[in-house]
mmCIF file of C-alpha atoms in Angstrom:
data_model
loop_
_atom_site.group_PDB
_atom_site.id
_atom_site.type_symbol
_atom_site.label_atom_id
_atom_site.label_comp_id
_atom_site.label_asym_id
_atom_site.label_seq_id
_atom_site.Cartn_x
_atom_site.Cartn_y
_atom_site.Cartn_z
ATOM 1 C CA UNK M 2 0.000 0.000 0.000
ATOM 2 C CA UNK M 3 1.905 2.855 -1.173
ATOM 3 C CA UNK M 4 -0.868 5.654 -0.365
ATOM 4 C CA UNK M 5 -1.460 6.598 -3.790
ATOM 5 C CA UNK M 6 -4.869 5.895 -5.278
ATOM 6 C CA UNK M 7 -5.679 6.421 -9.020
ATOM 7 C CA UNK M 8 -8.864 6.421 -10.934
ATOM 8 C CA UNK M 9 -10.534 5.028 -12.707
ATOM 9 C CA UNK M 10 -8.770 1.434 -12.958
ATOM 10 C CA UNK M 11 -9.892 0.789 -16.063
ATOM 11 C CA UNK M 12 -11.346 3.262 -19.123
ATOM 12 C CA UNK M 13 -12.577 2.785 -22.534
ATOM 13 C CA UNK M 14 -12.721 5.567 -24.831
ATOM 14 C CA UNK M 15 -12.749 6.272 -28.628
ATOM 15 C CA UNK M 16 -10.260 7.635 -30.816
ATOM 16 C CA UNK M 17 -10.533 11.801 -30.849
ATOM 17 C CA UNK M 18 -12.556 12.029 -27.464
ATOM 18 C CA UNK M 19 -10.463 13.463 -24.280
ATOM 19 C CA UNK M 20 -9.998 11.970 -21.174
ATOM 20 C CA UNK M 21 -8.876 12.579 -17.669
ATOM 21 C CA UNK M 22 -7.384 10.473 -15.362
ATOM 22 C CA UNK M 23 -7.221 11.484 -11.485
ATOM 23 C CA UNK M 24 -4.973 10.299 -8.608
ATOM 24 C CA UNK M 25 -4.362 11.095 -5.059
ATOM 25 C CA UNK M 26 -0.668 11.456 -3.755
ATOM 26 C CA UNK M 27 0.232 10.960 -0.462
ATOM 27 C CA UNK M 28 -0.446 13.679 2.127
ATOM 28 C CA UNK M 29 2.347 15.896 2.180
ATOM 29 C CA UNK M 30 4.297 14.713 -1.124
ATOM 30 C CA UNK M 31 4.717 18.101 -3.246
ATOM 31 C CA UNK M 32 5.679 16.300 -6.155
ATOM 32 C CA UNK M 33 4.086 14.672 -9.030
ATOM 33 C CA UNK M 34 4.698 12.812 -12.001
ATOM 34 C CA UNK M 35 2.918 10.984 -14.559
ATOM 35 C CA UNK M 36 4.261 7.926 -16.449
ATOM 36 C CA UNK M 37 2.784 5.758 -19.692
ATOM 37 C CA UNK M 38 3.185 2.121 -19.909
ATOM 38 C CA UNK M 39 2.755 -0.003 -23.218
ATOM 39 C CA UNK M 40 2.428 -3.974 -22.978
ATOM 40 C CA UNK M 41 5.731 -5.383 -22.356
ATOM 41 C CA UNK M 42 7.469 -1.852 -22.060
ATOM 42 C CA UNK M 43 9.290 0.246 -19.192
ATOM 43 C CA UNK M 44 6.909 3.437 -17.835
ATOM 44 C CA UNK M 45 8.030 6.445 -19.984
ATOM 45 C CA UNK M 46 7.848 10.198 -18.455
ATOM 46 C CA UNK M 47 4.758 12.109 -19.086
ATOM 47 C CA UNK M 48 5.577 14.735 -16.989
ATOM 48 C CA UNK M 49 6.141 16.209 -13.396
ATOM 49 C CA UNK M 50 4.432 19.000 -11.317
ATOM 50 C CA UNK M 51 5.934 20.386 -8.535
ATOM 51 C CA UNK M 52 3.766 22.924 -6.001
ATOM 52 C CA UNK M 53 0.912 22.939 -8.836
ATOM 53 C CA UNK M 54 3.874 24.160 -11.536
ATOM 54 C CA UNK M 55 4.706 21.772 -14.661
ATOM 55 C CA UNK M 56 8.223 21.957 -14.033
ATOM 56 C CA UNK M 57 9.889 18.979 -16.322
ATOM 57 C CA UNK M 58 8.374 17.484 -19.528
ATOM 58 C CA UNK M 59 9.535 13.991 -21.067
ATOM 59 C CA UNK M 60 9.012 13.695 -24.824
ATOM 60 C CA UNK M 61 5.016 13.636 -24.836
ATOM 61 C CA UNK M 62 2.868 15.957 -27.563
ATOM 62 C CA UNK M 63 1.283 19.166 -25.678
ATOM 63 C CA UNK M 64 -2.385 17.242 -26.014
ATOM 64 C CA UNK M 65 -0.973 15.419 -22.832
ATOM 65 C CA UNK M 66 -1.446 18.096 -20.220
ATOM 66 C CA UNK M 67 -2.212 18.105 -16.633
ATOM 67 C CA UNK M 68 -2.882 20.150 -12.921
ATOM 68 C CA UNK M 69 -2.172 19.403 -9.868
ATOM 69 C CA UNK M 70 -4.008 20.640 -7.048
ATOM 70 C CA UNK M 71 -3.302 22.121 -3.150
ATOM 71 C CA UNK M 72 -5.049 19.072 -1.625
ATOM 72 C CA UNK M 73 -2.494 16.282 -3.223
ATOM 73 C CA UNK M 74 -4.404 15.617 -5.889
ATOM 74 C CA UNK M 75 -3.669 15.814 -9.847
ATOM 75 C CA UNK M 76 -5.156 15.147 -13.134
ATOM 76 C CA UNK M 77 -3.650 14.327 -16.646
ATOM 77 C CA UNK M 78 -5.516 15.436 -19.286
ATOM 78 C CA UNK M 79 -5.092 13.364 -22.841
ATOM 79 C CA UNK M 80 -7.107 15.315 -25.559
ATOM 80 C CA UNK M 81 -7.570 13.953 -29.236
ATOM 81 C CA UNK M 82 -7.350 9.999 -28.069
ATOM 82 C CA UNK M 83 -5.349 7.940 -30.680
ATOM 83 C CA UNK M 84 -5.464 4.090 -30.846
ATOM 84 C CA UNK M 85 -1.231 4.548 -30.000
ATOM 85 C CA UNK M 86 -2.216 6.143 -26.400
ATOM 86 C CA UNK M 87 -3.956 2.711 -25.178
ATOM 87 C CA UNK M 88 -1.727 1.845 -22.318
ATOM 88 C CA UNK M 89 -1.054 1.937 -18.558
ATOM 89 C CA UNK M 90 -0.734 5.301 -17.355
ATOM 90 C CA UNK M 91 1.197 5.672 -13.774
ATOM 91 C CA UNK M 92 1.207 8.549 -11.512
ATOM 92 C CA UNK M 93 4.289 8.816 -8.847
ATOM 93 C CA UNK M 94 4.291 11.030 -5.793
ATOM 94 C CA UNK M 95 7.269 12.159 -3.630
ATOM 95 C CA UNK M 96 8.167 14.311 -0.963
ATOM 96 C CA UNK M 97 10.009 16.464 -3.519
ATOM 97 C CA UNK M 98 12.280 16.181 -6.638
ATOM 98 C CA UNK M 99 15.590 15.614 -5.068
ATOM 99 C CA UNK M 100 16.606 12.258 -4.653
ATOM 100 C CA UNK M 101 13.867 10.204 -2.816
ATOM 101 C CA UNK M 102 11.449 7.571 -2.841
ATOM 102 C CA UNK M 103 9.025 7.874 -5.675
ATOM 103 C CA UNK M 104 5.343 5.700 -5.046
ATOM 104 C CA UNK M 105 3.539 4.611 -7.972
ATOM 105 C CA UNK M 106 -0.425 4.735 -7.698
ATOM 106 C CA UNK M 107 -1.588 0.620 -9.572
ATOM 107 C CA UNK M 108 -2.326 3.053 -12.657
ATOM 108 C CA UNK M 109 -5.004 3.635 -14.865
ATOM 109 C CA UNK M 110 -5.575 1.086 -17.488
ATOM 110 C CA UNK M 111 -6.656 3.021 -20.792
ATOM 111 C CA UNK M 112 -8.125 1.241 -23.638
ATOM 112 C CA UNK M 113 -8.673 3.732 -27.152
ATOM 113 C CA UNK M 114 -10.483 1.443 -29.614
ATOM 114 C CA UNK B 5 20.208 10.199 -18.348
ATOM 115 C CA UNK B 6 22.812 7.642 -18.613
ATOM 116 C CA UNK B 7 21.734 4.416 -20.049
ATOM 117 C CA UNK B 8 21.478 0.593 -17.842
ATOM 118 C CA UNK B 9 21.956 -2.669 -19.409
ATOM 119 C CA UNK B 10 20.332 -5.257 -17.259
ATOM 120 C CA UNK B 11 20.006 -8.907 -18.707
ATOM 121 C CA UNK B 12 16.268 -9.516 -20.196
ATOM 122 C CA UNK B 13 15.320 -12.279 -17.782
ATOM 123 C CA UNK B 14 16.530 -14.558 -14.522
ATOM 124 C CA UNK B 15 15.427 -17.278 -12.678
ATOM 125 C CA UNK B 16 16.191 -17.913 -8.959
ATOM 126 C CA UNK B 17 15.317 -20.693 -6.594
ATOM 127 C CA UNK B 18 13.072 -19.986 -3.739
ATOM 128 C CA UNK B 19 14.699 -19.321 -0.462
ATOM 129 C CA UNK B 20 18.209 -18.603 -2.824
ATOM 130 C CA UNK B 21 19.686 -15.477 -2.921
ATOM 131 C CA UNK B 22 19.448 -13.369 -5.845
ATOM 132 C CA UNK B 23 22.138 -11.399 -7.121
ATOM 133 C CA UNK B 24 20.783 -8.621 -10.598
ATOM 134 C CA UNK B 25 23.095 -7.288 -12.324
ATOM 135 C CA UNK B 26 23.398 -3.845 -14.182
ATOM 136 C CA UNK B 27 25.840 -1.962 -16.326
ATOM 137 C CA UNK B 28 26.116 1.807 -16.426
ATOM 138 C CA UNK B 29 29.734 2.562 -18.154
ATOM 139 C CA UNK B 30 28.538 5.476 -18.811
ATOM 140 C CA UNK B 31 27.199 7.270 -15.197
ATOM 141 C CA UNK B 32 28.409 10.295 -14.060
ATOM 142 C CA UNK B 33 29.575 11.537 -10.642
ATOM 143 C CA UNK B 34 26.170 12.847 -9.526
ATOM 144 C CA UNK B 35 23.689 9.874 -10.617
ATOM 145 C CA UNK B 36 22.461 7.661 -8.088
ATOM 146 C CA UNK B 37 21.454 4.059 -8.481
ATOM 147 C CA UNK B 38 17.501 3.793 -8.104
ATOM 148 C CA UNK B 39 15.935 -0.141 -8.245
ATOM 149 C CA UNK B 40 12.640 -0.006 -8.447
ATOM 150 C CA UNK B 41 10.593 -3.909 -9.285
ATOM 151 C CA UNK B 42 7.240 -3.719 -10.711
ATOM 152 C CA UNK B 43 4.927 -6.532 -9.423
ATOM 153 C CA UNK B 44 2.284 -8.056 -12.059
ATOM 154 C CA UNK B 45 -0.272 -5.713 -12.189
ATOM 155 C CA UNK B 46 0.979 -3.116 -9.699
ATOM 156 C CA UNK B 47 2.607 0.102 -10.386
ATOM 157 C CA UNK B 48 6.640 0.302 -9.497
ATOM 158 C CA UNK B 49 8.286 -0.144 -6.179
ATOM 159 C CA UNK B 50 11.228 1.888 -4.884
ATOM 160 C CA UNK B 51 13.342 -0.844 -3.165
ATOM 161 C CA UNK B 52 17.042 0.722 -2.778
ATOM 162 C CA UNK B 53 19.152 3.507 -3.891
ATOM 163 C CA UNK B 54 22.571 4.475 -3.795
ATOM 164 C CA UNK B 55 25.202 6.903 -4.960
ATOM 165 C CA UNK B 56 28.890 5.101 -4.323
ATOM 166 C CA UNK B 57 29.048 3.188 -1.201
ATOM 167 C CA UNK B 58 26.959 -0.173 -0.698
ATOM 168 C CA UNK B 59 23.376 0.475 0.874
ATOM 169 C CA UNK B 60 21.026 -2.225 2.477
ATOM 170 C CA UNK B 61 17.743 -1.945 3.531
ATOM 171 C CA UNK B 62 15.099 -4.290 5.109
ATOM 172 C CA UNK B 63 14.164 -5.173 1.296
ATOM 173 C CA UNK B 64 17.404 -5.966 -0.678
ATOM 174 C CA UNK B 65 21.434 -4.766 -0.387
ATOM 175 C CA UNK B 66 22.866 -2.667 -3.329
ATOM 176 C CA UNK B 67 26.409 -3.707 -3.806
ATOM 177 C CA UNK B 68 28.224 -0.617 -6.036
ATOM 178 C CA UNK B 69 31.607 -1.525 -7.863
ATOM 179 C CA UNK B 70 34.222 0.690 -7.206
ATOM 180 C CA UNK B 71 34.458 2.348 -10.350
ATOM 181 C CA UNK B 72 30.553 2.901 -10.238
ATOM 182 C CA UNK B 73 30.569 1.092 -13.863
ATOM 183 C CA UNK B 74 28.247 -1.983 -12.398
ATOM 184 C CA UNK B 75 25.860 -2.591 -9.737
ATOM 185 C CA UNK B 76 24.287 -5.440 -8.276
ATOM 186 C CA UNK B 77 21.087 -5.898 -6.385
ATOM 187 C CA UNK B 78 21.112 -8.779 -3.340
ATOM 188 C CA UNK B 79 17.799 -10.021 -2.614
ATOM 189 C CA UNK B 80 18.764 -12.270 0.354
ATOM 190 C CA UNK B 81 16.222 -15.094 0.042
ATOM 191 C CA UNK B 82 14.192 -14.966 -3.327
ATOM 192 C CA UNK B 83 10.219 -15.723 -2.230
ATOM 193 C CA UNK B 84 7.515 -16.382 -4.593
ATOM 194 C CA UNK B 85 6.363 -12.710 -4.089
ATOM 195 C CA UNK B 86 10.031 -11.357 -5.807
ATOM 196 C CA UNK B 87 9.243 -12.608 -8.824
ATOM 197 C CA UNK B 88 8.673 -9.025 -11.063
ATOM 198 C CA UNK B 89 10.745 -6.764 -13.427
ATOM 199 C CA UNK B 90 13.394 -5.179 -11.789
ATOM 200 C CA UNK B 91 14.367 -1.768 -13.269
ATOM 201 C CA UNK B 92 17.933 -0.258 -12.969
ATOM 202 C CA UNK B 93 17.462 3.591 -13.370
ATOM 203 C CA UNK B 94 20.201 6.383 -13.040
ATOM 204 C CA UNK B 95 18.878 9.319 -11.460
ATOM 205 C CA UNK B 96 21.349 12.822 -11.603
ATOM 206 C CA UNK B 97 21.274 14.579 -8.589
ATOM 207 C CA UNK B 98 20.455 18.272 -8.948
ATOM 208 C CA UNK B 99 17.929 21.054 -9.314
ATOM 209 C CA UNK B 100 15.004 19.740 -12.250
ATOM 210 C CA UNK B 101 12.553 17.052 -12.749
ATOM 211 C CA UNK B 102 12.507 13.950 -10.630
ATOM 212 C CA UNK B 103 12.744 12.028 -14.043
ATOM 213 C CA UNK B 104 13.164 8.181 -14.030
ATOM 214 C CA UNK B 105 13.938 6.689 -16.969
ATOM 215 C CA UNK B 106 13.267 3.160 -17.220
ATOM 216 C CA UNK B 107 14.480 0.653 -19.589
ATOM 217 C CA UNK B 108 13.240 -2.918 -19.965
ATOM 218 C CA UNK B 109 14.304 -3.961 -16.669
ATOM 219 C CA UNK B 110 14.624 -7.695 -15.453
ATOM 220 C CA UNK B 111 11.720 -10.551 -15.254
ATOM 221 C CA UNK B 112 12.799 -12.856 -12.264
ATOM 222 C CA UNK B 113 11.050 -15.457 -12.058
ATOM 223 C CA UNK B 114 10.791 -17.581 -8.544
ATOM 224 C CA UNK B 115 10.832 -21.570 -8.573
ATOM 225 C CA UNK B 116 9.108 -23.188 -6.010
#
């Protein structure tokens, strides 16, 4: 149990519509990032958000966009769904960006048919 | 980030110890050593970390060559609950994103 809860676990969604995926980091943990996962793959960066301020991007088209919040929370955004972005998507919260302890949320599980 | 070279796949006895290899000729004075494992169907794990001497924790022992060119992960006594992919990351110490960079990692798998 790593304290960080994502939803939903599962989503379905057709090519062009947008989605949003939510998750909760642990209380206290200013730092957020967001990872993707294809089948059989390592997670790749999305991005990460530090005190509600994008403030590193990995190589990810601007229709993947997020927010985080005051209370912990965050959202990734995905707008324009193509079949390509069906994957795992994992968010990570830490106490900052320095050296620590990332935990991983079980991720969102997003199907684009 | 500097890139790892981990082997695609291990097996282990249970109640064996485990050593996982992984290369990084190419890591710089400021990158640590992150392992994370990733269970099936569970996000990643943070198990250990490092930066140049050897580090244990109650999890696993992280056993840095001298020359910081390889690393090796000690689980002491493999159970049936180790068996996951193992990542090897390199993470640079330093103002900027808290950026892991996984590869492929390493599927152990646990024999009964």
């Amino acid at each position: 149990e790593t304290g960080v809860t994502q939803s939903p676990t599962h989503l379905i969604k057709t090519r062009g519509q947008q989605v949003t995926l939510r998750c909760s980091s642990q209380s206290g943990h200013n730092t957020v990032s967001w990872y993707q996962q294809a089948l059989g793959q390592g997670p790749q960066f999305i991005f990460q958000y530090y005190r509600e301020e994008e403030n590193g991007r990995g190589n990810f088209p601007p229709r993947f966009s997020g927010l985080q919040f005051p209370n912990y929370s965050s959202e990734l955004n995905v707008n324009a769904l193509e079949l390509d972005d069906s994957a795992l998507y994992l968010c990570a919260s830490s106490l900052s960006w320095e050296n620590t302890e990332a935990f991983f949320g079980q991720g969102t599980r997003l199907t684009v048919v | 980030d500097a890139k790892t070279t981990q082997p695609n796949s291990m097996e282990s006895n249970e109640e064996e110890p485990v050593h996982l290899p992984c290369n990084h000729s190419t890591i710089s004075g400021t990158d640590y050593i992150h392992w994370y494992r990733q269970l099936p169907s569970q996000g990643p794990e943070y198990v250990i970390h490092g930066l140049t001497s050897n580090v244990n924790n109650r999890m696993a022992s992280l056993a840095i060559a001298e020359d910081r060119k390889s690393s090796t992960l000690i689980l002491h006594r493999a159970t049936l609950r180790d068996a996951a992919v193992y990542y090897c990351i390199l993470k640079r110490s330093g103002a900027g994103s808290y950026q892991l960079t996984f590869g492929k990692g390493t599927k152990l798998s646990v024999i009964p």
